[in-house]
mmCIF file of C-alpha atoms in Angstrom:
data_model
loop_
_atom_site.group_PDB
_atom_site.id
_atom_site.type_symbol
_atom_site.label_atom_id
_atom_site.label_comp_id
_atom_site.label_asym_id
_atom_site.label_seq_id
_atom_site.Cartn_x
_atom_site.Cartn_y
_atom_site.Cartn_z
ATOM 1 C CA MET A 282 46.751 183.872 6.454
ATOM 2 C CA MET A 283 43.705 185.879 7.378
ATOM 3 C CA ALA A 284 45.916 188.866 8.213
ATOM 4 C CA LEU A 285 47.530 188.613 4.780
ATOM 5 C CA TRP A 286 44.115 188.706 3.054
ATOM 6 C CA TRP A 287 43.011 191.678 5.160
ATOM 7 C CA THR A 288 46.184 193.472 4.074
ATOM 8 C CA LEU A 289 45.866 192.547 0.405
ATOM 9 C CA LEU A 290 42.181 193.367 0.028
ATOM 10 C CA PRO A 291 42.310 197.025 1.167
ATOM 11 C CA VAL A 292 45.404 197.615 -0.999
ATOM 12 C CA ALA A 293 43.715 196.073 -4.052
ATOM 13 C CA GLY A 294 40.477 197.928 -3.255
ATOM 14 C CA ALA A 295 42.319 201.256 -2.948
ATOM 15 C CA ALA A 296 44.126 200.630 -6.256
ATOM 16 C CA PHE A 297 40.842 199.871 -8.040
ATOM 17 C CA LEU A 298 39.140 202.894 -6.447
ATOM 18 C CA LEU A 299 41.993 205.099 -7.636
ATOM 19 C CA GLY A 300 41.594 203.556 -11.092
ATOM 20 C CA ILE A 301 37.904 204.566 -11.119
ATOM 21 C CA LEU A 302 38.497 208.082 -9.863
ATOM 22 C CA ARG A 303 41.537 208.961 -11.924
ATOM 23 C CA GLY A 304 41.420 206.554 -14.826
ATOM 24 C CA PRO A 305 44.651 205.300 -16.331
ATOM 25 C CA GLY A 306 47.621 207.678 -16.257
ATOM 26 C CA ARG A 307 48.864 209.387 -19.421
ATOM 27 C CA ARG A 308 51.689 206.887 -20.008
ATOM 28 C CA GLU A 309 49.419 203.928 -19.365
ATOM 29 C CA ARG A 310 46.856 205.327 -21.809
ATOM 30 C CA GLU A 311 49.550 205.848 -24.416
ATOM 31 C CA ARG A 312 50.676 202.256 -23.936
ATOM 32 C CA LEU A 313 47.125 200.888 -24.178
ATOM 33 C CA LEU A 314 46.356 203.078 -27.181
ATOM 34 C CA ALA A 315 49.525 201.995 -28.997
ATOM 35 C CA ALA A 316 48.852 198.330 -28.233
ATOM 36 C CA PHE A 317 45.296 198.598 -29.560
ATOM 37 C CA THR A 318 46.049 200.604 -32.696
ATOM 38 C CA GLU A 319 48.996 198.348 -33.579
ATOM 39 C CA GLY A 320 46.782 195.316 -33.047
ATOM 40 C CA ILE A 321 44.041 196.636 -35.335
ATOM 41 C CA ASP A 322 46.538 198.012 -37.867
ATOM 42 C CA LEU A 323 44.381 200.557 -39.695
ATOM 43 C CA PRO A 324 45.191 204.118 -40.673
ATOM 44 C CA ALA A 325 44.066 206.444 -37.890
ATOM 45 C CA THR A 326 42.995 210.080 -38.047
ATOM 46 C CA ALA A 327 43.147 212.466 -35.093
ATOM 47 C CA GLU A 328 39.398 211.915 -34.527
ATOM 48 C CA VAL A 329 39.869 208.159 -34.493
ATOM 49 C CA VAL A 330 42.768 208.358 -32.036
ATOM 50 C CA ALA A 331 40.650 210.571 -29.744
ATOM 51 C CA LEU A 332 37.757 208.116 -30.027
ATOM 52 C CA VAL A 333 39.915 205.069 -29.275
ATOM 53 C CA ASP A 334 41.619 206.891 -26.408
ATOM 54 C CA ARG A 335 38.246 207.792 -24.858
ATOM 55 C CA ARG A 336 36.883 204.283 -25.207
ATOM 56 C CA ILE A 337 40.058 202.675 -23.857
ATOM 57 C CA ARG A 338 39.895 205.033 -20.886
ATOM 58 C CA ASP A 339 36.265 204.004 -20.306
ATOM 59 C CA ARG A 340 37.261 200.347 -20.567
ATOM 60 C CA SER A 341 40.016 200.843 -18.019
ATOM 61 C CA VAL A 342 37.635 202.582 -15.593
ATOM 62 C CA GLY A 343 35.110 199.781 -16.152
ATOM 63 C CA GLN A 344 37.775 197.195 -15.370
ATOM 64 C CA SER A 345 38.646 199.020 -12.146
ATOM 65 C CA ALA A 346 34.960 199.150 -11.174
ATOM 66 C CA GLY A 347 34.644 195.415 -11.836
ATOM 67 C CA GLY A 348 37.789 194.708 -9.832
ATOM 68 C CA LEU A 349 36.543 196.801 -6.912
ATOM 69 C CA ALA A 350 33.194 194.991 -6.953
ATOM 70 C CA ALA A 351 35.034 191.640 -6.836
ATOM 71 C CA VAL A 352 37.253 192.783 -3.953
ATOM 72 C CA LEU A 353 34.228 194.011 -1.990
ATOM 73 C CA ALA A 354 32.347 190.773 -2.645
ATOM 74 C CA PHE A 355 35.393 188.773 -1.608
ATOM 75 C CA ALA A 356 35.760 190.828 1.584
ATOM 76 C CA LEU A 357 32.086 190.204 2.361
ATOM 77 C CA VAL A 358 32.554 186.452 1.913
ATOM 78 C CA LEU A 359 35.585 186.534 4.241
ATOM 79 C CA LEU A 360 33.638 188.475 6.860
ATOM 80 C CA LEU A 361 30.677 186.120 6.753
ATOM 81 C CA SER A 362 32.644 182.920 6.361
ATOM 82 C CA PRO A 363 36.289 183.298 7.465
ATOM 83 C CA GLU A 364 36.932 179.579 6.941
ATOM 84 C CA SER A 365 36.537 180.139 3.170
ATOM 85 C CA VAL A 366 39.973 181.779 2.902
ATOM 86 C CA PRO A 367 41.407 180.203 -0.230
ATOM 87 C CA LEU A 368 44.801 178.637 0.144
ATOM 88 C CA GLY A 369 47.339 177.314 -2.347
ATOM 89 C CA VAL A 370 45.911 176.244 -5.675
ATOM 90 C CA THR A 371 42.453 177.498 -4.766
ATOM 91 C CA GLY A 372 43.868 181.018 -4.643
ATOM 92 C CA LEU A 373 43.815 180.852 -8.432
ATOM 93 C CA SER A 374 40.035 180.798 -8.350
ATOM 94 C CA THR A 375 40.115 184.158 -6.533
ATOM 95 C CA MET A 376 42.291 185.479 -9.324
ATOM 96 C CA GLY A 377 39.826 184.041 -11.853
ATOM 97 C CA ILE A 378 36.921 185.839 -10.201
ATOM 98 C CA ILE A 379 38.812 189.143 -10.161
ATOM 99 C CA VAL A 380 39.798 188.692 -13.843
ATOM 100 C CA ALA A 381 36.134 187.890 -14.634
ATOM 101 C CA ALA A 382 34.889 190.978 -12.795
ATOM 102 C CA MET A 383 37.457 193.221 -14.476
ATOM 103 C CA ALA A 384 36.705 191.809 -17.927
ATOM 104 C CA ALA A 385 32.962 192.155 -17.329
ATOM 105 C CA GLY A 386 33.481 195.771 -16.202
ATOM 106 C CA GLY A 387 35.498 196.481 -19.353
ATOM 107 C CA GLY A 388 32.833 194.915 -21.578
ATOM 108 C CA ILE A 389 29.945 196.657 -19.831
ATOM 109 C CA SER A 390 31.673 200.032 -20.244
ATOM 110 C CA ALA A 391 31.035 199.706 -24.007
ATOM 111 C CA LEU A 392 27.292 199.231 -23.509
ATOM 112 C CA ARG A 393 26.312 202.764 -24.403
ATOM 113 C CA GLN A 394 26.114 204.809 -27.525
ATOM 114 C CA PHE A 395 29.218 206.854 -28.088
ATOM 115 C CA PRO A 396 29.065 210.241 -29.854
ATOM 116 C CA ALA A 397 30.121 210.484 -33.484
ATOM 117 C CA PRO A 398 33.859 211.221 -33.722
ATOM 118 C CA ARG A 399 33.348 214.269 -35.968
ATOM 119 C CA GLY A 400 30.354 215.685 -34.147
ATOM 120 C CA PRO A 401 26.619 215.575 -34.852
ATOM 121 C CA ASP A 402 26.719 217.765 -37.998
ATOM 122 C CA ALA A 403 29.112 215.636 -40.034
ATOM 123 C CA SER A 404 27.976 213.231 -42.731
ATOM 124 C CA ARG A 405 27.218 209.741 -41.439
ATOM 125 C CA VAL A 406 27.410 206.218 -42.749
ATOM 126 C CA ALA A 407 25.603 203.076 -41.605
ATOM 127 C CA ARG A 408 25.712 199.484 -42.740
ATOM 128 C CA LEU A 409 22.581 197.829 -44.037
ATOM 129 C CA ASP A 410 23.580 194.271 -43.253
ATOM 130 C CA ALA A 411 23.608 193.417 -39.559
ATOM 131 C CA PRO A 412 26.855 191.759 -38.375
ATOM 132 C CA THR A 413 26.607 188.792 -36.055
ATOM 133 C CA LEU A 414 28.608 187.831 -32.982
ATOM 134 C CA ASP A 415 30.580 185.491 -35.225
ATOM 135 C CA ASP A 416 31.867 188.515 -37.170
ATOM 136 C CA TYR A 417 33.509 189.909 -34.039
ATOM 137 C CA VAL A 418 34.469 186.969 -31.850
ATOM 138 C CA HIS A 419 35.850 183.625 -32.977
ATOM 139 C CA PRO A 420 33.405 180.807 -32.146
ATOM 140 C CA ALA A 421 36.202 179.141 -30.124
ATOM 141 C CA TRP A 422 35.647 181.758 -27.389
ATOM 142 C CA ILE A 423 31.959 180.935 -27.129
ATOM 143 C CA TRP A 424 32.666 177.202 -27.263
ATOM 144 C CA ALA A 425 35.345 177.540 -24.565
ATOM 145 C CA SER A 426 32.862 179.408 -22.398
ATOM 146 C CA ALA A 427 30.071 176.867 -22.945
ATOM 147 C CA ILE A 428 32.313 173.818 -22.453
ATOM 148 C CA GLY A 429 33.928 175.394 -19.367
ATOM 149 C CA THR A 430 30.511 176.097 -17.854
ATOM 150 C CA VAL A 431 29.253 172.571 -18.541
ATOM 151 C CA ALA A 432 32.459 171.145 -17.015
ATOM 152 C CA ALA A 433 32.140 173.456 -13.988
ATOM 153 C CA VAL A 434 28.509 172.528 -13.381
ATOM 154 C CA CYS A 435 29.189 168.776 -13.836
ATOM 155 C CA LEU A 436 32.114 168.992 -11.423
ATOM 156 C CA ALA A 437 30.013 170.846 -8.850
ATOM 157 C CA VAL A 438 27.133 168.369 -9.171
ATOM 158 C CA TRP A 439 29.537 165.454 -8.884
ATOM 159 C CA LEU A 440 31.114 166.922 -5.740
ATOM 160 C CA PHE A 441 27.744 167.932 -4.334
ATOM 161 C CA ALA A 442 26.566 164.349 -4.774
ATOM 162 C CA GLY A 443 29.222 163.340 -2.263
ATOM 163 C CA ALA A 444 32.110 162.291 -4.485
ATOM 164 C CA VAL A 445 35.026 164.016 -2.762
ATOM 165 C CA PRO A 446 37.951 161.677 -3.428
ATOM 166 C CA ASN A 447 40.507 163.516 -1.290
ATOM 167 C CA GLY A 448 38.167 165.083 1.195
ATOM 168 C CA PRO A 449 37.902 168.852 1.685
ATOM 169 C CA LEU A 450 41.310 170.499 1.899
ATOM 170 C CA ASP A 451 42.203 172.575 4.926
ATOM 171 C CA GLY A 452 41.370 176.114 3.997
ATOM 172 C CA GLY A 453 40.132 174.949 0.634
ATOM 173 C CA PRO A 454 36.722 175.733 -0.767
ATOM 174 C CA SER A 455 33.705 173.973 0.650
ATOM 175 C CA VAL A 456 31.577 171.937 -1.733
ATOM 176 C CA ALA A 457 28.828 174.508 -1.229
ATOM 177 C CA GLY A 458 31.327 177.202 -2.256
ATOM 178 C CA ILE A 459 32.158 175.283 -5.432
ATOM 179 C CA ALA A 460 28.444 174.889 -6.173
ATOM 180 C CA ALA A 461 28.013 178.649 -5.710
ATOM 181 C CA LEU A 462 30.893 179.243 -8.144
ATOM 182 C CA ALA A 463 29.308 176.845 -10.655
ATOM 183 C CA ALA A 464 26.017 178.754 -10.361
ATOM 184 C CA LEU A 465 27.969 181.959 -10.926
ATOM 185 C CA SER A 466 29.585 180.552 -14.076
ATOM 186 C CA LEU A 467 26.188 179.406 -15.348
ATOM 187 C CA GLY A 468 24.878 182.926 -14.768
ATOM 188 C CA GLY A 469 28.052 184.270 -16.385
ATOM 189 C CA VAL A 470 27.511 182.466 -19.681
ATOM 190 C CA ALA A 471 23.852 183.557 -19.766
ATOM 191 C CA CYS A 472 24.839 187.166 -19.055
ATOM 192 C CA ALA A 473 27.561 186.980 -21.738
ATOM 193 C CA GLY A 474 24.923 185.962 -24.276
ATOM 194 C CA ILE A 475 22.542 188.746 -23.227
ATOM 195 C CA LEU A 476 25.259 191.417 -23.097
ATOM 196 C CA SER A 477 26.592 190.339 -26.499
ATOM 197 C CA ARG A 478 23.138 190.831 -28.008
ATOM 198 C CA ARG A 479 22.849 194.224 -26.347
ATOM 199 C CA LEU A 480 26.278 195.270 -27.578
ATOM 200 C CA LEU A 481 25.514 194.190 -31.144
ATOM 201 C CA GLY A 482 22.358 196.329 -31.065
ATOM 202 C CA ILE A 483 24.095 199.551 -30.042
ATOM 203 C CA PRO A 484 24.365 202.117 -32.864
ATOM 204 C CA GLN A 485 27.772 202.772 -34.372
ATOM 205 C CA PRO A 486 28.044 206.471 -35.198
ATOM 206 C CA ALA A 487 30.655 206.976 -37.926
ATOM 207 C CA SER A 488 31.347 209.486 -40.669
ATOM 208 C CA ASP A 489 33.120 207.123 -43.031
ATOM 209 C CA GLU A 490 34.143 203.522 -43.550
ATOM 210 C CA ARG A 491 37.366 203.979 -41.616
ATOM 211 C CA GLU A 492 35.608 205.163 -38.458
ATOM 212 C CA LEU A 493 33.191 202.278 -38.744
ATOM 213 C CA GLN A 494 36.109 199.878 -39.050
ATOM 214 C CA TRP A 495 37.625 201.280 -35.869
ATOM 215 C CA ASP A 496 34.300 201.027 -34.100
ATOM 216 C CA ASP A 497 34.098 197.384 -35.188
ATOM 217 C CA GLY A 498 37.563 196.822 -33.704
ATOM 218 C CA LEU A 499 36.499 198.379 -30.399
ATOM 219 C CA ARG A 500 33.287 196.367 -30.402
ATOM 220 C CA ALA A 501 35.228 193.129 -30.918
ATOM 221 C CA TYR A 502 37.447 194.138 -27.998
ATOM 222 C CA ALA A 503 34.410 194.677 -25.726
ATOM 223 C CA LEU A 504 32.721 191.453 -26.841
ATOM 224 C CA ARG A 505 35.865 189.491 -26.160
ATOM 225 C CA ASP A 506 36.025 190.996 -22.656
ATOM 226 C CA ILE A 507 32.504 189.757 -22.007
ATOM 227 C CA TRP A 508 33.375 186.207 -23.068
ATOM 228 C CA ILE A 509 36.651 186.279 -21.110
ATOM 229 C CA ALA A 510 34.546 187.057 -18.017
ATOM 230 C CA SER A 511 32.431 183.986 -18.646
ATOM 231 C CA ILE A 512 35.480 181.773 -19.287
ATOM 232 C CA ALA A 513 37.176 183.111 -16.142
ATOM 233 C CA LEU A 514 34.172 182.257 -13.958
ATOM 234 C CA SER A 515 34.045 178.665 -15.198
ATOM 235 C CA SER A 516 37.810 178.279 -14.884
ATOM 236 C CA ALA A 517 37.597 179.572 -11.283
ATOM 237 C CA THR A 518 35.070 176.830 -10.560
ATOM 238 C CA ILE A 519 37.166 174.159 -12.263
ATOM 239 C CA VAL A 520 40.341 175.132 -10.410
ATOM 240 C CA ALA A 521 38.494 175.180 -7.068
ATOM 241 C CA GLY A 522 36.870 171.845 -7.858
ATOM 242 C CA SER A 523 40.093 170.240 -9.040
ATOM 243 C CA SER A 524 41.843 171.221 -5.791
ATOM 244 C CA VAL A 525 39.283 169.098 -3.947
ATOM 245 C CA THR A 526 39.121 166.311 -6.527
ATOM 246 C CA PHE A 527 42.799 165.672 -7.168
ATOM 247 C CA SER A 528 45.675 165.004 -4.811
ATOM 248 C CA ALA A 529 48.721 167.290 -4.754
ATOM 249 C CA THR A 530 50.695 164.867 -6.958
ATOM 250 C CA SER A 531 47.942 164.211 -9.482
ATOM 251 C CA PRO A 532 48.389 165.561 -13.034
ATOM 252 C CA GLY A 533 44.690 166.523 -12.875
ATOM 253 C CA LEU A 534 45.556 169.209 -10.346
ATOM 254 C CA TYR A 535 48.135 170.736 -12.702
ATOM 255 C CA PHE A 536 45.603 170.638 -15.507
ATOM 256 C CA GLY A 537 43.231 172.526 -13.206
ATOM 257 C CA ILE A 538 45.970 175.090 -12.496
ATOM 258 C CA LEU A 539 46.501 175.497 -16.240
ATOM 259 C CA ILE A 540 42.801 176.183 -16.728
ATOM 260 C CA GLY A 541 42.886 178.603 -13.784
ATOM 261 C CA VAL A 542 45.671 180.653 -15.378
ATOM 262 C CA ALA A 543 44.110 180.598 -18.878
ATOM 263 C CA PRO A 544 41.835 183.682 -18.444
ATOM 264 C CA VAL A 545 44.812 185.827 -17.431
ATOM 265 C CA VAL A 546 46.631 184.739 -20.587
ATOM 266 C CA LEU A 547 43.508 185.324 -22.713
ATOM 267 C CA SER A 548 43.066 188.836 -21.320
ATOM 268 C CA THR A 549 46.558 189.798 -22.485
ATOM 269 C CA LEU A 550 45.977 188.793 -26.119
ATOM 270 C CA ARG A 551 46.170 191.654 -28.578
ATOM 271 C CA ALA A 552 43.089 193.142 -30.232
ATOM 272 C CA SER A 553 41.484 190.891 -32.821
ATOM 273 C CA ARG A 554 41.521 191.685 -36.548
ATOM 274 C CA ARG A 555 38.596 189.344 -37.131
ATOM 275 C CA PRO A 556 35.990 192.087 -37.886
ATOM 276 C CA GLY A 557 38.360 193.533 -40.495
ATOM 277 C CA ARG A 558 38.710 190.153 -42.179
ATOM 278 C CA ARG A 559 35.026 189.275 -42.087
ATOM 279 C CA LEU A 560 33.230 192.598 -42.453
ATOM 280 C CA TRP A 561 35.685 194.611 -44.504
ATOM 281 C CA ARG A 562 37.078 192.083 -46.949
ATOM 282 C CA ASN A 563 36.487 194.400 -49.904
ATOM 283 C CA ALA A 564 37.228 197.686 -48.136
ATOM 284 C CA GLY A 565 40.587 198.035 -49.887
ATOM 285 C CA ALA A 566 38.920 197.781 -53.259
ATOM 286 C CA ARG A 567 36.321 200.390 -52.315
ATOM 287 C CA SER A 568 38.517 202.988 -50.667
ATOM 288 C CA MET B 247 26.919 197.670 -47.796
ATOM 289 C CA LEU B 248 26.872 201.240 -46.570
ATOM 290 C CA LEU B 249 24.255 203.934 -46.495
ATOM 291 C CA SER B 250 25.379 207.536 -46.168
ATOM 292 C CA ILE B 251 23.650 210.708 -45.106
ATOM 293 C CA ASP B 252 24.930 214.101 -46.081
ATOM 294 C CA PRO B 253 23.469 216.819 -43.828
ATOM 295 C CA ASN B 254 24.405 219.444 -46.447
ATOM 296 C CA SER B 255 22.485 217.752 -49.246
ATOM 297 C CA SER B 256 19.398 219.479 -50.639
ATOM 298 C CA ALA B 257 17.488 216.176 -50.334
ATOM 299 C CA PRO B 258 15.890 215.645 -46.940
ATOM 300 C CA PRO B 259 17.395 212.795 -44.867
ATOM 301 C CA PHE B 260 14.328 210.535 -45.213
ATOM 302 C CA GLU B 261 14.586 210.829 -49.009
ATOM 303 C CA GLN B 262 18.339 210.085 -48.936
ATOM 304 C CA VAL B 263 17.664 206.893 -46.969
ATOM 305 C CA ARG B 264 14.737 205.902 -49.184
ATOM 306 C CA ALA B 265 16.538 206.568 -52.471
ATOM 307 C CA GLN B 266 19.699 204.684 -51.473
ATOM 308 C CA ILE B 267 17.878 201.594 -50.230
ATOM 309 C CA ALA B 268 15.650 201.608 -53.338
ATOM 310 C CA ALA B 269 18.692 201.919 -55.616
ATOM 311 C CA LEU B 270 20.574 199.123 -53.832
ATOM 312 C CA ALA B 271 17.533 196.812 -53.932
ATOM 313 C CA GLN B 272 16.878 197.486 -57.608
ATOM 314 C CA ALA B 273 20.543 196.991 -58.502
ATOM 315 C CA GLY B 274 20.433 193.626 -56.745
ATOM 316 C CA GLU B 275 23.085 194.664 -54.224
ATOM 317 C CA LEU B 276 20.475 194.151 -51.508
ATOM 318 C CA PRO B 277 19.086 190.750 -52.512
ATOM 319 C CA ALA B 278 15.470 189.853 -51.852
ATOM 320 C CA GLY B 279 15.027 188.610 -48.305
ATOM 321 C CA THR B 280 17.852 190.749 -46.889
ATOM 322 C CA ARG B 281 16.925 191.884 -43.410
ATOM 323 C CA LEU B 282 17.292 195.615 -42.943
ATOM 324 C CA PRO B 283 18.450 197.153 -39.666
ATOM 325 C CA THR B 284 15.721 198.182 -37.262
ATOM 326 C CA VAL B 285 14.430 201.743 -37.483
ATOM 327 C CA ARG B 286 15.936 202.595 -34.109
ATOM 328 C CA ARG B 287 19.300 201.078 -34.964
ATOM 329 C CA LEU B 288 19.603 202.781 -38.357
ATOM 330 C CA ALA B 289 18.457 206.080 -36.855
ATOM 331 C CA GLY B 290 21.132 205.749 -34.157
ATOM 332 C CA ASP B 291 23.832 204.930 -36.705
ATOM 333 C CA LEU B 292 22.907 207.847 -38.944
ATOM 334 C CA GLY B 293 22.171 210.341 -36.168
ATOM 335 C CA LEU B 294 18.577 210.774 -37.366
ATOM 336 C CA ALA B 295 15.283 210.773 -35.502
ATOM 337 C CA PRO B 296 13.599 207.338 -35.556
ATOM 338 C CA ASN B 297 10.550 208.961 -37.218
ATOM 339 C CA THR B 298 12.709 209.991 -40.174
ATOM 340 C CA VAL B 299 13.899 206.447 -40.826
ATOM 341 C CA ALA B 300 10.391 205.097 -40.145
ATOM 342 C CA ARG B 301 9.063 207.431 -42.868
ATOM 343 C CA SER B 302 11.667 206.121 -45.343
ATOM 344 C CA TYR B 303 10.719 202.540 -44.512
ATOM 345 C CA ARG B 304 7.007 203.341 -44.904
ATOM 346 C CA GLU B 305 7.586 204.811 -48.353
ATOM 347 C CA LEU B 306 9.765 201.872 -49.390
ATOM 348 C CA GLU B 307 7.038 199.541 -48.183
ATOM 349 C CA GLY B 308 4.464 201.527 -50.149
ATOM 350 C CA ASP B 309 6.614 201.119 -53.275
ATOM 351 C CA GLY B 310 6.840 197.379 -52.641
ATOM 352 C CA ILE B 311 10.625 197.478 -52.250
ATOM 353 C CA ILE B 312 10.595 196.266 -48.671
ATOM 354 C CA GLU B 313 8.102 194.400 -46.546
ATOM 355 C CA THR B 314 7.643 194.390 -42.794
ATOM 356 C CA ARG B 315 7.079 191.045 -41.144
ATOM 357 C CA GLY B 316 5.794 192.071 -37.754
ATOM 358 C CA ARG B 317 8.329 191.690 -34.976
ATOM 359 C CA HIS B 318 10.816 189.981 -37.295
ATOM 360 C CA GLY B 319 11.705 193.304 -38.882
ATOM 361 C CA SER B 320 11.862 194.749 -42.394
ATOM 362 C CA PHE B 321 13.143 192.760 -45.360
ATOM 363 C CA VAL B 322 13.865 193.494 -48.998
ATOM 364 C CA SER B 323 10.736 192.341 -50.759
ATOM 365 C CA ARG B 324 10.805 189.039 -52.629
ATOM 366 C CA ASN B 325 8.228 190.419 -55.038
ATOM 367 C CA GLY B 326 10.582 193.088 -56.285
ATOM 368 C CA SER B 327 9.678 196.730 -56.742
ATOM 369 C CA ALA B 328 6.281 198.040 -57.769
ATOM 370 C CA ASN B 329 7.580 198.381 -61.363
ATOM 371 C CA GLU B 330 8.767 194.779 -61.369
ATOM 372 C CA ARG B 331 5.359 193.636 -60.144
ATOM 373 C CA ARG B 332 3.643 195.623 -62.905
ATOM 374 C CA ALA B 333 5.986 194.062 -65.498
ATOM 375 C CA LEU B 334 5.200 190.603 -64.114
ATOM 376 C CA ALA B 335 1.450 191.280 -64.361
ATOM 377 C CA ALA B 336 1.896 192.419 -67.992
ATOM 378 C CA ALA B 337 3.899 189.269 -68.757
ATOM 379 C CA GLU B 338 1.149 187.098 -67.267
ATOM 380 C CA ALA B 339 -1.489 188.906 -69.365
ATOM 381 C CA TYR B 340 0.702 188.398 -72.444
ATOM 382 C CA ALA B 341 1.057 184.684 -71.672
ATOM 383 C CA ASP B 342 -2.746 184.367 -71.322
ATOM 384 C CA ARG B 343 -3.244 186.084 -74.682
ATOM 385 C CA LEU B 344 -0.702 183.768 -76.373
ATOM 386 C CA ARG B 345 -2.620 180.742 -75.084
ATOM 387 C CA GLN B 346 -5.898 182.181 -76.395
ATOM 388 C CA LEU B 347 -4.310 182.744 -79.803
ATOM 389 C CA GLY B 348 -2.774 179.271 -79.824
ATOM 390 C CA ILE B 349 0.762 180.590 -80.235
ATOM 391 C CA SER B 350 3.608 178.407 -78.937
ATOM 392 C CA THR B 351 5.866 179.412 -76.026
ATOM 393 C CA GLU B 352 8.939 179.534 -78.297
ATOM 394 C CA ASP B 353 7.206 181.922 -80.679
ATOM 395 C CA GLY B 354 5.924 184.015 -77.787
ATOM 396 C CA ILE B 355 9.456 184.381 -76.406
ATOM 397 C CA ARG B 356 10.736 185.170 -79.894
ATOM 398 C CA PHE B 357 8.166 187.968 -80.236
ATOM 399 C CA VAL B 358 9.121 189.415 -76.849
ATOM 400 C CA ARG B 359 12.829 189.287 -77.688
ATOM 401 C CA ALA B 360 12.209 190.932 -81.049
ATOM 402 C CA ALA B 361 10.088 193.608 -79.420
ATOM 403 C CA LEU B 362 12.693 194.293 -76.719
ATOM 404 C CA GLU B 363 15.582 194.342 -79.187
ATOM 405 C CA GLY B 364 13.601 196.585 -81.469
ATOM 406 C CA ASP B 365 12.974 198.833 -78.472
ATOM 407 C CA ASN B 366 16.695 198.849 -77.624
ATOM 408 C CA ARG B 367 17.632 199.686 -81.228
ATOM 409 C CA GLY B 368 15.056 202.441 -81.213
ATOM 410 C CA ARG B 369 16.600 203.912 -78.036
ATOM 411 C CA GLY B 370 20.197 203.431 -79.143
#
């Protein structure tokens, strides 16, 4: 098993490193761009397409950087504690951590001010009312993150207190490992809150309403990434904890697996139209 | 609610910001108590220097259109513009005079309405 991990990790690390150095290929960028623009469903000018393409490329590089960081951290854990090699169901928690790191990398890549699409000399628009997180991300994401974190911490505390119904699995996570994951998910939700505030405070350079609408779409995309990272960390803890708590035939274990897979499903959802519905309700009447 | 800056306009950017916020506040599109973006944020959005936006905010504050509440930020003033405050002061003086003359509220309002309508007819 160890040999398999030491084969997988360098391959994954090399793939992520390539992703950082080269960015997504032309066809991949076209696919990502089409998926995003179809999801947002707004008229796009050449400047807007260039802007979205650049930001999606940055997001992809950020995801690769996050993935590489997770692989390196995982390799370090394996070096220091080879008995922590996750087996079976617990392997899903590894996937959760990698999804979390990639999503966090994608979200963090948006934490800088981007240049105005039509250059510094064009006319500019700015909104006078400050949008809130609620305008970009459905509260269900934040609730899912908070509930997942509370569940993860409770599970870790419960296990740490000595309640290990089935005993530690062979090759499964140690209770200390689960506690470390719970601490990570607690840190994850705090970081998601801080990063969301930072992201909402970053200027949105735009020359007209349309560009601002696109920027809102991209901002919602980045904010969702940040909350997916938090959800993925708590789900990794829950899946690791449930593998210790429930027996192989228990429905609880399958519920844990379902939660473990959830972040992967969430990360494939198409771009949200929520900012368009909440911030641009009357845009049609104005334009 | 959008603010726009035209770099080719003859009006300097600080005046464009000031005039648009003043117009929106006076038209009621920016209701009293509305929190305005921070100087740094608005400057970043509009591609202006923070000092330019800060100057607009200072002038708006001087005109009584906005008020700054320390670290909480700048808000559209609840007291209205300087002109609205002057009108309110005149109304209070008028109300005091009515009381001194022993004229009823209904009559006082009737006189104001007649004066305003007469003024409107005169302008029309």
